[in-house]
Structure formats: C-alpha cells, structure tokens
Coordinates of C-alpha atoms (C1' of nucleotides) in Angstrom, one line a residue:
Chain A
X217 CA -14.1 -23.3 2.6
X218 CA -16.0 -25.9 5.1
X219 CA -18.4 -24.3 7.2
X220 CA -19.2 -27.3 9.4
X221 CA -16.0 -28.2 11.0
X222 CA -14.4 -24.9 11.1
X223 CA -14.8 -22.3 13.9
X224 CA -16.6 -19.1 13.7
X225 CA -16.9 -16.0 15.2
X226 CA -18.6 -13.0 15.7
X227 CA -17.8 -9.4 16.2
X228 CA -20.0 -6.0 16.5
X229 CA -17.9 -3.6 14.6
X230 CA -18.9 0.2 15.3
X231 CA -22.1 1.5 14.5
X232 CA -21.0 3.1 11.0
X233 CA -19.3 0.1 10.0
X234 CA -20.0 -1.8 6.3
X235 CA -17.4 -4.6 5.5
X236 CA -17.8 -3.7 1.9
X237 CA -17.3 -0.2 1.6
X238 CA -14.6 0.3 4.7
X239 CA -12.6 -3.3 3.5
X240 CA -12.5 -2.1 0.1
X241 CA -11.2 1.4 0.9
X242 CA -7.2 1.1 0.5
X243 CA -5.1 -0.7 -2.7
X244 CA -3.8 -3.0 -0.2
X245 CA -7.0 -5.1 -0.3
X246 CA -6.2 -6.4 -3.8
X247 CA -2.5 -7.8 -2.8
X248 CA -1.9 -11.3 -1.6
X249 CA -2.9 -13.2 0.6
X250 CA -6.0 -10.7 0.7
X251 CA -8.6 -11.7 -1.7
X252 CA -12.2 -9.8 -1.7
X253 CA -14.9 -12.3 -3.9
X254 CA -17.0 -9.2 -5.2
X255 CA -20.2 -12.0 -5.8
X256 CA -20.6 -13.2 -2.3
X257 CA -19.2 -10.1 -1.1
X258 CA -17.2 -12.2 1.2
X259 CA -13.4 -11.4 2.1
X260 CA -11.1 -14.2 2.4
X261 CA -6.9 -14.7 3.5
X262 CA -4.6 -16.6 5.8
X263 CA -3.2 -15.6 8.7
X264 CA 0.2 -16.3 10.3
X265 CA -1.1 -16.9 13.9
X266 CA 2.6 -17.9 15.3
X267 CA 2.3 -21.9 15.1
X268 CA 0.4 -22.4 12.1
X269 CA -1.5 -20.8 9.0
X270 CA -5.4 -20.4 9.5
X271 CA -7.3 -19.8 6.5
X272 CA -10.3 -17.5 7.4
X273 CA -13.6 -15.6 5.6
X274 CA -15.1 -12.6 7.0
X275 CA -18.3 -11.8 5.9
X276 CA -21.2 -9.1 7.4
X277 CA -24.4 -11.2 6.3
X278 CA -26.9 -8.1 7.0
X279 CA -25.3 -6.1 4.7
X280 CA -26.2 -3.3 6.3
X281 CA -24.0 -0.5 8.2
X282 CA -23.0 -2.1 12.1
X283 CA -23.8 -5.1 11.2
X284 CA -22.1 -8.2 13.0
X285 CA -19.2 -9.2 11.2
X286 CA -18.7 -13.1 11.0
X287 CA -15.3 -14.3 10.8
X288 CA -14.8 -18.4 9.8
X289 CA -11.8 -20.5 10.1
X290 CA -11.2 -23.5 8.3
X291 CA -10.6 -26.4 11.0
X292 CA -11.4 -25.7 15.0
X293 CA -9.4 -23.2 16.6
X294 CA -7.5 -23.3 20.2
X295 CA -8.5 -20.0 22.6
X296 CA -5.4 -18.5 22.0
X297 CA -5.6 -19.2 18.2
X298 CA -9.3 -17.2 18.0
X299 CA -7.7 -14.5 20.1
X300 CA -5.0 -13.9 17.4
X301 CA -8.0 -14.4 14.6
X302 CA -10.0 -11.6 16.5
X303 CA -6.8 -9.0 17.4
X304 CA -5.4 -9.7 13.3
X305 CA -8.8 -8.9 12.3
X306 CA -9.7 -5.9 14.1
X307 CA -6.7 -4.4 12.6
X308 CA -7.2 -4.8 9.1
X309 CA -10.4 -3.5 9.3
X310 CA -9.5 -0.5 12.1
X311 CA -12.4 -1.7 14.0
X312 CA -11.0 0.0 17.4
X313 CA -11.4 3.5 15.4
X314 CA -15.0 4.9 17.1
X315 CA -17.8 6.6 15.0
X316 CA -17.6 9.4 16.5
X317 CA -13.7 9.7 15.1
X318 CA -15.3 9.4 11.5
X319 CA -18.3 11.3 12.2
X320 CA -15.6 14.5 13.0
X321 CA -14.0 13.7 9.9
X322 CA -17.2 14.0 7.9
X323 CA -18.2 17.4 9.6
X324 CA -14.7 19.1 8.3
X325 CA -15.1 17.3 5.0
X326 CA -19.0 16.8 4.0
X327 CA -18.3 15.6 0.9
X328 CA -17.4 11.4 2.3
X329 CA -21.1 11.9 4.7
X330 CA -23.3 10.7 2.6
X331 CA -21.3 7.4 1.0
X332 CA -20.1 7.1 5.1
X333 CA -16.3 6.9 3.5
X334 CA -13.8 7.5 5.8
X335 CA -12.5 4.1 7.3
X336 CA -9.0 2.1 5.3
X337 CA -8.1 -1.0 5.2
X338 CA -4.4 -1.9 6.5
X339 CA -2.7 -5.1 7.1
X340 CA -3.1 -7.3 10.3
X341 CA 0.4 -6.5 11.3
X342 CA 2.6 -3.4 11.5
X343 CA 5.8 -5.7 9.2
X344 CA 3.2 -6.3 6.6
X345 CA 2.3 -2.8 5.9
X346 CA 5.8 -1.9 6.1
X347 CA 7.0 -4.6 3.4
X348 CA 3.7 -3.7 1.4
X349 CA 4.9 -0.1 1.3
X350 CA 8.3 -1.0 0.0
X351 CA 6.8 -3.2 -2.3
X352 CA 4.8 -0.3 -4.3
X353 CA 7.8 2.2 -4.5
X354 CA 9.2 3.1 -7.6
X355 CA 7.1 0.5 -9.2
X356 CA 4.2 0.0 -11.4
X357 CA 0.9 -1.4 -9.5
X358 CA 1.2 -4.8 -11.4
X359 CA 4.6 -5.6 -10.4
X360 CA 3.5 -4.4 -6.3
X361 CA 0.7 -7.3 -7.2
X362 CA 3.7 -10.1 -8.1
X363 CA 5.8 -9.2 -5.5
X364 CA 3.1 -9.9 -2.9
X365 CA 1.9 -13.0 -4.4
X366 CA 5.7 -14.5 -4.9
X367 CA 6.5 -13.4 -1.3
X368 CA 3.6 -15.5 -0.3
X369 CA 4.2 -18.1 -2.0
X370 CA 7.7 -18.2 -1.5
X371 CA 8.5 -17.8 1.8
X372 CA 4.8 -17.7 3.6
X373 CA 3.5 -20.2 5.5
X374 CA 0.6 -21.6 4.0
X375 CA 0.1 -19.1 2.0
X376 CA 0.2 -16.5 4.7
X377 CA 2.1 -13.2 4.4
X378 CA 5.8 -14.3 5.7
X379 CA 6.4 -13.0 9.4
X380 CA 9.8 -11.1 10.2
X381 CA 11.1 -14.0 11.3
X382 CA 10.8 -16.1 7.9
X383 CA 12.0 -13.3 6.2
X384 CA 14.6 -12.4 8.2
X385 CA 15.9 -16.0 7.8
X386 CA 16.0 -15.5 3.6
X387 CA 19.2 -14.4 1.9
X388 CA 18.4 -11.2 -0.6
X389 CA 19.6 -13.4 -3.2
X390 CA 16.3 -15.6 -2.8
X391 CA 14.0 -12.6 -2.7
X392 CA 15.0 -11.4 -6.4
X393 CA 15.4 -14.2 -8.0
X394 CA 12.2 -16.3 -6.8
X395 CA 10.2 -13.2 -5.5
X396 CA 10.9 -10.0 -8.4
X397 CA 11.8 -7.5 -5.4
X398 CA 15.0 -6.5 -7.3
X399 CA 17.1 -4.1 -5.4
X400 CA 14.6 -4.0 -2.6
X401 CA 16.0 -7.4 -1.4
X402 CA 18.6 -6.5 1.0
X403 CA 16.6 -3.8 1.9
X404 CA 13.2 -6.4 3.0
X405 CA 15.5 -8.6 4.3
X406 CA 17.2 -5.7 6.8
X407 CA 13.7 -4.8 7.7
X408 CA 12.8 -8.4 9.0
X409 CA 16.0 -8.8 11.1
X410 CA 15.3 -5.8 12.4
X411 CA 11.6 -6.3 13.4
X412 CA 12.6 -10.2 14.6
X413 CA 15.5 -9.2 16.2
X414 CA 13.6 -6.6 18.2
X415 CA 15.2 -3.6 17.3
X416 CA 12.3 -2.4 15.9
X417 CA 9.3 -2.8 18.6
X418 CA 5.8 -3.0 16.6
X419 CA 4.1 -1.7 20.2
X420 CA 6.2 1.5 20.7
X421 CA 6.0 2.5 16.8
X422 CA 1.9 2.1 17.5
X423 CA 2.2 4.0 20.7
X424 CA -0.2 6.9 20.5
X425 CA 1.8 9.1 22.6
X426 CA 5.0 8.7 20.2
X427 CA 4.7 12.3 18.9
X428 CA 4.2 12.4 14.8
X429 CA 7.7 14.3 14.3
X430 CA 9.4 11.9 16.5
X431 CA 7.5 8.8 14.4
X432 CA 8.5 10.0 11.1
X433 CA 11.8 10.3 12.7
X434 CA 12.2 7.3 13.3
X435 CA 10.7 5.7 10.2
X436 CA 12.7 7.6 8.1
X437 CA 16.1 5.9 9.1
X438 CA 14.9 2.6 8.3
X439 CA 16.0 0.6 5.1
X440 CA 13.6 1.4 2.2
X441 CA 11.6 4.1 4.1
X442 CA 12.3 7.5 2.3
X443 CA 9.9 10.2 2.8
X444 CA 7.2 8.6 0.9
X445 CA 7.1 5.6 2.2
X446 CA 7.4 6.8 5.8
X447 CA 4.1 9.2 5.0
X448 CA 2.2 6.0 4.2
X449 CA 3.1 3.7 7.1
X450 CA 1.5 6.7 9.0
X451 CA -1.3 6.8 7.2
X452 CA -1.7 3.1 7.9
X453 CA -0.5 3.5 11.3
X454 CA -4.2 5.7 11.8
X455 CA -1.9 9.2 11.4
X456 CA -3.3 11.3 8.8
X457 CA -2.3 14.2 8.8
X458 CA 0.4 13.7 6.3
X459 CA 0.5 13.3 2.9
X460 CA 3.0 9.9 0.5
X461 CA 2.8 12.6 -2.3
X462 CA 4.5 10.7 -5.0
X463 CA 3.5 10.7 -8.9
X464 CA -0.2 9.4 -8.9
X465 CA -0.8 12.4 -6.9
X466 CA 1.0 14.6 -9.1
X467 CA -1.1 13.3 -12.1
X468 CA -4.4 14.0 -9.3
X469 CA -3.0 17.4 -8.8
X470 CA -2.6 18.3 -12.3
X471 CA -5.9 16.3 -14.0
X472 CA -8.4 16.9 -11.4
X473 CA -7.2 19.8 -9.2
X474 CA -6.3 21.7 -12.3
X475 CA -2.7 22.6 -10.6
X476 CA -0.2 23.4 -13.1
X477 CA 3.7 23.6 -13.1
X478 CA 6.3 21.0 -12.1
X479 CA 6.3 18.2 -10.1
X480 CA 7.5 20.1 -7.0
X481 CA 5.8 23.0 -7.4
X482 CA 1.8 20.5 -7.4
X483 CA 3.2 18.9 -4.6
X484 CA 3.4 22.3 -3.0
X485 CA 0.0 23.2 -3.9
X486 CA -1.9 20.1 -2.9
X487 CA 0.0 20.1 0.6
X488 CA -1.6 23.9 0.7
X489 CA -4.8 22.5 -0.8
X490 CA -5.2 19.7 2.0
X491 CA -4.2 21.6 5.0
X492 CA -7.4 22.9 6.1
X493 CA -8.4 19.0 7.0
X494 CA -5.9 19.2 9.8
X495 CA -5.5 15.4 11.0
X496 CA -8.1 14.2 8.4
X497 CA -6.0 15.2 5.5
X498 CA -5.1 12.1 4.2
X499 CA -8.8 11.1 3.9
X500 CA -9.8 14.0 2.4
X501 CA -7.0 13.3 0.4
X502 CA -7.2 9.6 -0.5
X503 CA -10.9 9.5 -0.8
X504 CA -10.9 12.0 -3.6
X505 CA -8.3 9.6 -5.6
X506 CA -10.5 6.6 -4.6
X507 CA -13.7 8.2 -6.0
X508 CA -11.6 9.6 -9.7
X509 CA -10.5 5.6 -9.9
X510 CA -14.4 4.3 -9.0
X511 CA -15.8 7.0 -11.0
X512 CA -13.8 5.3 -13.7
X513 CA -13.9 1.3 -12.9
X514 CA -16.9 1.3 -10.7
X515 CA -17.7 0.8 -6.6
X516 CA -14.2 -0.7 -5.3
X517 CA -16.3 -3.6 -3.7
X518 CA -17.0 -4.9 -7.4
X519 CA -13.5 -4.8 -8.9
X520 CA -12.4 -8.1 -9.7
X521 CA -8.9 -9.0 -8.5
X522 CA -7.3 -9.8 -11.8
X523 CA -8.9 -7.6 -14.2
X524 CA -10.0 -4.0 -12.5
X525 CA -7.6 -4.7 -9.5
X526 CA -4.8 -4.8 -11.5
X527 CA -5.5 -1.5 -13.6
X528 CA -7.0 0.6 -11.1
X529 CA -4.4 3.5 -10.6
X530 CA -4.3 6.8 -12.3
X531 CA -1.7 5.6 -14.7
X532 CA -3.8 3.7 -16.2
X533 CA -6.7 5.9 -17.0
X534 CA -5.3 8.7 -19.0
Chain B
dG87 C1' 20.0 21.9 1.1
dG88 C1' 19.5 20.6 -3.6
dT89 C1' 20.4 17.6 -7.6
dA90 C1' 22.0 13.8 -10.7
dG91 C1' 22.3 9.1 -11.5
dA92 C1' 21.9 4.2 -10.2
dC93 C1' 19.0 0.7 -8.6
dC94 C1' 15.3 -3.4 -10.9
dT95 C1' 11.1 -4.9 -13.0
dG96 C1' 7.6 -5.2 -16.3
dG97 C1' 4.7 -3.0 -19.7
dA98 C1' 4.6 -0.4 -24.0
dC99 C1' 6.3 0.2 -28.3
dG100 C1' 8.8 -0.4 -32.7
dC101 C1' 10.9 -3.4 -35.8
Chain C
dG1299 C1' 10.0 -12.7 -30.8
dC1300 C1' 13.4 -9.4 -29.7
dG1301 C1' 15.5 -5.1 -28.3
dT1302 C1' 14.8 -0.5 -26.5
dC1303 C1' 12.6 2.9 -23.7
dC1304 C1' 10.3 4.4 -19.7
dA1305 C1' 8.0 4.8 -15.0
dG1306 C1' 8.5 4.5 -10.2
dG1307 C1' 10.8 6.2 -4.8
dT1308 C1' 15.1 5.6 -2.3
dC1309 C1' 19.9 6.0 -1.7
dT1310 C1' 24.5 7.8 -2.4
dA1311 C1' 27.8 11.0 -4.1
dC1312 C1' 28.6 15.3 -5.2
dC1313 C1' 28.3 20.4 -5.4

DNA sequence: GGTAGACCTGGACGC
DNA sequence: GCGTCCAGGTCTACC
C-alpha cells in the first residue's frame, strides 16, 4: 500500500487495548475482505464508505497494550470519508467497550487476566455480521471462507464486503451459482432488502435499551436467523450472556469438559456450566474454545490465512 | 412442544 | 477421476 499519498490516522484505543491479541480474537478475522499479515503484524481490508471503496491498514506500531492505533488509507480522504474510516473501525475492533468492562470480566473469570483476553473482533457493520453468520451455518469452515471471498468479489465494490443495497439488488440465482451460498440465496438476498429497504433499522437493533428477550425476538423472525445464529449476532452485537451452542461446542463439551451423553443433553450441561459468568458467559465461553484451537495451531495472531486459518476449528483437530 | 427430512456445498473416502 | 457419504443450522410439515 502507498504510504506517501494516502491519509492516515490516529486513534488511542482503551488502556488495555493490543491490536494483535483483541483483532485476532473472533473467526471472522480470517474471512474476506479482512486479511491480518501475521509478519508485519499489520491488519489490512476495504471498506464500503457509501461513494467509493477505501483500502485501509491498521497497525499499533508500539506493540504494546494502549498503544495508538494507526489506521492508513490508500489515496487522500474527504472529512466525511475519515469519519466513516474512524466509526467502521472502531467497530470492528469494539474500541467504545471501556477497560473497566473487561477488567469486571476478568475478576468473575481470572483465568483471561493474565493474557488480557476478553475483547472480539466483529464486522464494521451490523449487515456484515449478519450475512457472515449465515454464511457459517450448517457449513464446514472452508466453505464459510469461499462464500465470503466470492461475495466480495462478486458483488462488492472494490473488493469491499457488498452493502445491503448491492445485495439487495442481486437475484438468488446469482448468489449460488457465482458465490456457493446454495440455499442460503433467497434467504441473503431477503435479508438485504430488508436492511436497504429499512425494515430492519441497524440503530434500533444496536439500541442498548432494546431488552435481550425482546432482541432475540426479533432476530429470530428474520430469514436465516434460527436460534443459533440469532445467539451469535448477540454476541457480536456486545450481548454475552448467551450462548450459539451448535456442534463445535458439543465436540468442546464432550473432549474438554468431559460431558457425556447426547447432543442435547451437553448442550444442557455447558449452559449450566457457563451460567455462573452471568453477562460474560460468552467470553468465558469462547475464550476457552479459542485457547483448545491455539493450544493446537499456535497464538491466533500467527495463523496464516490460507493454511492455519482455514483448519482452525475443532473439526479439524480430532 | 418435539421430531424428521430437505436444503447445498465441499471434503473425505473407496474404487 | 468419479461416485458416494457425511457434516453443518434452519425451515417446514407433521404428530
């Protein structure tokens, strides 16, 4: 990327903050058009500000936890252009989430204190997490990793993840015959109308005061979104106090919580097994998966993309 | 409320 | 190289 005639950009990030560590914290940091380089430790993608694709690098040069985060652009940007850059940003790396919200975490689960886990990464916008999420049900990880790629280069601009409104504008036809999505076509496409047509409001779905009942609700009568699914884009939505229980945490249940029985019946036992970390639980929870896959493939900041990245889950390592 | 089967893709496996 | 089997969460029909 040019450094000289791009923009750049600084931003403080919390005091607990390290790019590495919190970036690489969620499987969605491996899918298109996210790309972590694990040598320069530099994270790279392009965003979708409204009027034109903007490739950008974020980097935190100390290396060390608060450090100033440095976000470059390729090419100058306009004010309102480095506004969307710093607001798409800030998202994906959940930088309006205090210390002191982790630092609470850490006291009810010491375990995540000492590595300072307890940040995850989501998408810059509230569509892309939801299409990501639809994207890694009742699939293998590899075939999540195409999807995203195809949809990117497909029907994003530049490269970028496609907005609801590009999406919206594809027939289902063009999704599984260009993009893989199979039978999730109709059901992607129904989901960008309904976010571009505004009967899905990305502001009152992010609302804090939306109770988490009323959320799930809601989420749960939207194409695609079964109860797994809806569990996730609350997680991602900063709402962890539920569980997306699906199979790779049956296999966590039964290989490294020693649960026995069926399928139901671990599910069961590692809701019991969670509760106690209240509105932490699915840190507790997904930070014990992550450290069974790094235990196995290394610090998630050193997977490459195409080889570890694309074998990480539990399926895998058997 | 619970369950069975279809949906689609890609990897594993056997030949 | 080809065919078959299987994993994976949601949706619908049915009991």
């Amino acid at each position: 990327m040019p450094r000289a005639a791009g923009s750049r950009l600084t931003i403080r990030p919390p005091r607990d903050y390290l790019l590495r560590r919190d970036l690489c914290s969620y499987g969605y940091f491996l899918l298109e058009p996210n790309h972590w380089d694990p040598a320069t430790r530099q994270f790279r993608r392009v965003l979708d500000t409204g009027r034109r694709s903007v490739s950008v690098s974020i980097e935190q040069p100390s290396g060390v936890r608060g450090g100033t985060l440095v976000v470059r652009a390729a090419g100058a940007l306009s004010e309102p252009e480095r506004a969307a850059v710093r607001r798409d940003v800030a998202r994906m790396l959940n930088l309006h989430e205090p210390a002191e919200t982790i630092a609470e975490f850490h006291r009810l689960d010491p375990r995540w204190r000492r590595a300072g886990r307890g940040r995850l990464f989501r998408s810059p916008t509230l569509f892309e997490d939801v299409i990501k999420t639809v994207t890694s049900c009742n699939v293998a990880w590899p075939s999540t990793i195409n999807m995203n790629r195809r949809l990117c280069e497909v029907v994003g601009r530049g490269g970028a993840f496609p907005t609801a409104e590009r999406l919206a504008d594809c027939r289902p036809q063009l999704l599984r015959a260009r993009c893989g999505v199979g039978y999730r076509d109709a059901r992607i496409v129904g989901l960008a109308r309904m976010f571009a047509d505004g009967r899905i409001v990305p502001e009152a779905i992010e609302d804090p005061a939306l109770p988490d009942d009323r959320l799930r609700e809601i989420l749960i009568e939207w194409p695609g979104i079964g109860p797994y699914a809806a569990a996730n884009i609350m997680q991602l939505l900063g709402r962890y106090a539920h569980l997306p229980l699906d199979t790779e945490s049956v296999r966590h249940g039964r290989t490294v919580l020693g649960f026995r029985g069926g399928s139901r019946a671990v599910m069961r036992r590692i809701e019991r097994h969670f509760a106690p970390f209240a509105h932490h639980k699915f840190r507790s929870y997904w930070f014990e998966l992550w450290d069974f896959y790094e235990r196995r493939r290394g610090k998630s900041w050193t997977w490459e993309k195409r080889t570890t990245g694309s074998t990480f889950t539990a399926s895998q390592l058997k």
